[in-house]
GROMACS .gro file of C-alpha atoms in nm:
model
  154
    1MET     CA    1  -1.225  -0.659   4.902
    2THR     CA    2  -1.326  -0.922   4.670
    3SER     CA    3  -1.362  -0.913   4.338
    4SER     CA    4  -1.726  -0.969   4.136
    5PRO     CA    5  -1.727  -1.292   3.904
    6GLU     CA    6  -1.842  -1.095   3.620
    7LEU     CA    7  -1.500  -0.817   3.643
    8VAL     CA    8  -1.250  -1.042   3.672
    9MET     CA    9  -1.464  -1.249   3.344
   10SER     CA   10  -1.461  -0.923   3.242
   11PHE     CA   11  -1.119  -0.846   3.226
   12GLY     CA   12  -1.011  -1.240   3.125
   13ASP     CA   13  -1.252  -1.085   2.790
   14VAL     CA   14  -1.065  -0.782   2.718
   15ALA     CA   15  -0.753  -0.959   2.752
   16HIS     CA   16  -0.830  -1.245   2.507
   17ALA     CA   17  -1.014  -0.996   2.241
   18ILE     CA   18  -0.684  -0.860   2.315
   19GLN     CA   19  -0.488  -1.159   2.183
   20LEU     CA   20  -0.691  -1.201   1.937
   21ALA     CA   21  -0.646  -0.823   1.762
   22LEU     CA   22  -0.222  -0.901   1.742
   23ALA     CA   23  -0.245  -1.043   1.440
   24PRO     CA   24  -0.438  -0.804   1.307
   25VAL     CA   25  -0.171  -0.528   1.364
   26PHE     CA   26   0.108  -0.721   1.266
   27LEU     CA   27  -0.046  -0.733   0.921
   28LEU     CA   28  -0.126  -0.326   0.995
   29THR     CA   29   0.275  -0.246   1.035
   30GLY     CA   30   0.338  -0.473   0.769
   31ILE     CA   31   0.117  -0.332   0.566
   32ALA     CA   32   0.294   0.055   0.676
   33GLY     CA   33   0.580  -0.027   0.567
   34LEU     CA   34   0.509  -0.181   0.191
   35LEU     CA   35   0.277   0.191   0.258
   36ASN     CA   36   0.634   0.346   0.284
   37VAL     CA   37   0.774   0.225  -0.018
   38MET     CA   38   0.477   0.261  -0.220
   39ALA     CA   39   0.490   0.632  -0.093
   40SER     CA   40   0.925   0.686  -0.168
   41ARG     CA   41   0.867   0.549  -0.566
   42LEU     CA   42   0.536   0.831  -0.651
   43ALA     CA   43   0.759   1.076  -0.484
   44ARG     CA   44   1.005   1.015  -0.792
   45ILE     CA   45   0.801   0.940  -1.023
   46ILE     CA   46   0.684   1.294  -0.957
   47ASP     CA   47   1.010   1.453  -0.848
   48ARG     CA   48   1.145   1.282  -1.183
   49GLY     CA   49   0.801   1.439  -1.371
   50ARG     CA   50   0.882   1.782  -1.276
   51SER     CA   51   1.249   1.789  -1.314
   52LEU     CA   52   1.144   1.720  -1.647
   53THR     CA   53   0.908   1.915  -1.721
   54GLU     CA   54   1.064   2.254  -1.570
   55GLU     CA   55   1.430   2.226  -1.571
   56GLU     CA   56   1.676   2.095  -1.855
   57LEU     CA   57   1.638   1.904  -2.062
   58PRO     CA   58   1.900   1.689  -2.083
   59VAL     CA   59   2.066   1.619  -2.447
   60HIS     CA   60   1.786   1.288  -2.470
   61LEU     CA   61   1.465   1.447  -2.404
   62HIS     CA   62   1.565   1.713  -2.670
   63ASP     CA   63   1.269   1.579  -2.901
   64THR     CA   64   0.921   1.561  -2.835
   65ASP     CA   65   0.797   1.326  -2.911
   66LEU     CA   66   1.030   1.131  -2.623
   67LEU     CA   67   0.979   1.462  -2.392
   68HIS     CA   68   0.572   1.366  -2.452
   69LYS     CA   69   0.641   0.910  -2.391
   70GLU     CA   70   0.890   0.974  -2.162
   71LEU     CA   71   0.604   1.203  -1.938
   72SER     CA   72   0.339   0.928  -2.081
   73ARG     CA   73   0.521   0.661  -1.918
   74LEU     CA   74   0.568   0.856  -1.583
   75GLU     CA   75   0.221   0.911  -1.539
   76ARG     CA   76   0.079   0.532  -1.652
   77ARG     CA   77   0.347   0.500  -1.351
   78ARG     CA   78   0.153   0.718  -1.126
   79HIS     CA   79  -0.183   0.582  -1.153
   80TYR     CA   80  -0.076   0.294  -1.033
   81ALA     CA   81   0.116   0.415  -0.745
   82SER     CA   82  -0.146   0.599  -0.631
   83SER     CA   83  -0.371   0.296  -0.713
   84ALA     CA   84  -0.136   0.055  -0.536
   85ILE     CA   85  -0.160   0.312  -0.212
   86THR     CA   86  -0.521   0.406  -0.222
   87ALA     CA   87  -0.573   0.003  -0.228
   88CYS     CA   88  -0.306  -0.052   0.037
   89THR     CA   89  -0.471   0.240   0.245
   90CYS     CA   90  -0.852   0.117   0.256
   91SER     CA   91  -0.726  -0.222   0.321
   92ALA     CA   92  -0.533  -0.091   0.670
   93LEU     CA   93  -0.833   0.069   0.709
   94LEU     CA   94  -1.034  -0.251   0.686
   95VAL     CA   95  -0.791  -0.382   0.882
   96CYS     CA   96  -0.855  -0.181   1.240
   97MET     CA   97  -1.219  -0.162   1.155
   98VAL     CA   98  -1.164  -0.541   1.261
   99VAL     CA   99  -0.999  -0.444   1.555
  100ALA     CA  100  -1.262  -0.245   1.687
  101PHE     CA  101  -1.497  -0.445   1.607
  102ILE     CA  102  -1.291  -0.713   1.838
  103PHE     CA  103  -1.327  -0.471   2.076
  104LEU     CA  104  -1.691  -0.424   1.996
  105GLN     CA  105  -1.716  -0.760   2.054
  106VAL     CA  106  -1.617  -0.769   2.382
  107LEU     CA  107  -1.784  -0.427   2.477
  108LEU     CA  108  -2.064  -0.499   2.367
  109GLN     CA  109  -2.144  -0.913   2.440
  110VAL     CA  110  -2.267  -0.892   2.114
  111GLU     CA  111  -2.166  -1.204   1.774
  112PHE     CA  112  -1.971  -0.984   1.527
  113LYS     CA  113  -1.780  -1.271   1.356
  114TRP     CA  114  -1.925  -1.222   1.053
  115VAL     CA  115  -1.888  -0.895   1.061
  116ILE     CA  116  -1.524  -0.967   1.150
  117SER     CA  117  -1.453  -1.214   0.865
  118ALA     CA  118  -1.616  -0.981   0.572
  119LEU     CA  119  -1.410  -0.718   0.679
  120PHE     CA  120  -1.044  -0.929   0.700
  121THR     CA  121  -1.187  -1.109   0.379
  122ALA     CA  122  -1.191  -0.725   0.233
  123SER     CA  123  -0.819  -0.614   0.382
  124THR     CA  124  -0.668  -0.920   0.273
  125LEU     CA  125  -0.869  -0.875  -0.146
  126THR     CA  126  -0.770  -0.506  -0.133
  127LEU     CA  127  -0.438  -0.588  -0.010
  128ILE     CA  128  -0.366  -0.807  -0.299
  129VAL     CA  129  -0.509  -0.469  -0.509
  130GLY     CA  130  -0.253  -0.268  -0.435
  131LEU     CA  131   0.036  -0.539  -0.442
  132GLY     CA  132  -0.136  -0.570  -0.855
  133TYR     CA  133  -0.139  -0.258  -0.896
  134PHE     CA  134   0.258  -0.239  -0.676
  135LEU     CA  135   0.369  -0.479  -0.907
  136ARG     CA  136   0.263  -0.354  -1.248
  137GLU     CA  137   0.422   0.010  -1.146
  138VAL     CA  138   0.798  -0.237  -1.136
  139HIS     CA  139   0.743  -0.377  -1.382
  140LEU     CA  140   0.698  -0.055  -1.612
  141ALA     CA  141   0.913   0.061  -1.421
  142THR     CA  142   1.150  -0.226  -1.510
  143ARG     CA  143   1.114  -0.204  -1.885
  144THR     CA  144   1.101   0.125  -1.983
  145VAL     CA  145   1.467   0.190  -1.802
  146ARG     CA  146   1.733  -0.017  -2.010
  147ILE     CA  147   2.063  -0.029  -1.825
  148GLN     CA  148   2.327  -0.042  -2.086
  149ILE     CA  149   2.659  -0.131  -2.069
  150VAL     CA  150   2.905   0.025  -2.201
  151ALA     CA  151   3.264  -0.207  -2.290
  152ARG     CA  152   3.542  -0.040  -2.179
  153ALA     CA  153   3.870  -0.115  -2.399
  154ASN     CA  154   4.228  -0.221  -2.268
   0.00000   0.00000   0.00000
């Protein structure tokens, strides 16, 4: 049984496509890790908001103005965290499209290098936007939370 040169060439092309798709797949793994962290932060923000609106308030928040200020800060943080998740998810979807177009290029024997380049660039840009929103949320969180050190009397 002899294999046709066309079949061997196709297998080599598919193997090459798999090699090309590995880098974007590793990028997907990194984005998934970021999304996990971002989703955890968003969940904590939502939990804090619920505790302030559904449970008995801490003494320092009995003042309506302070409560409103705290809820306003949480809403801004929620917005930034949600936007970061949206942008990073879009980035991951674009990376998936890059992988799909790499395989379509091999299967259909059509050049998609400009499409692949544009999708990868768009993926990188949306990841930058997502990281920017994430950084903004972290800065808001660290600016609004102050850790007080109380000196002990010896």
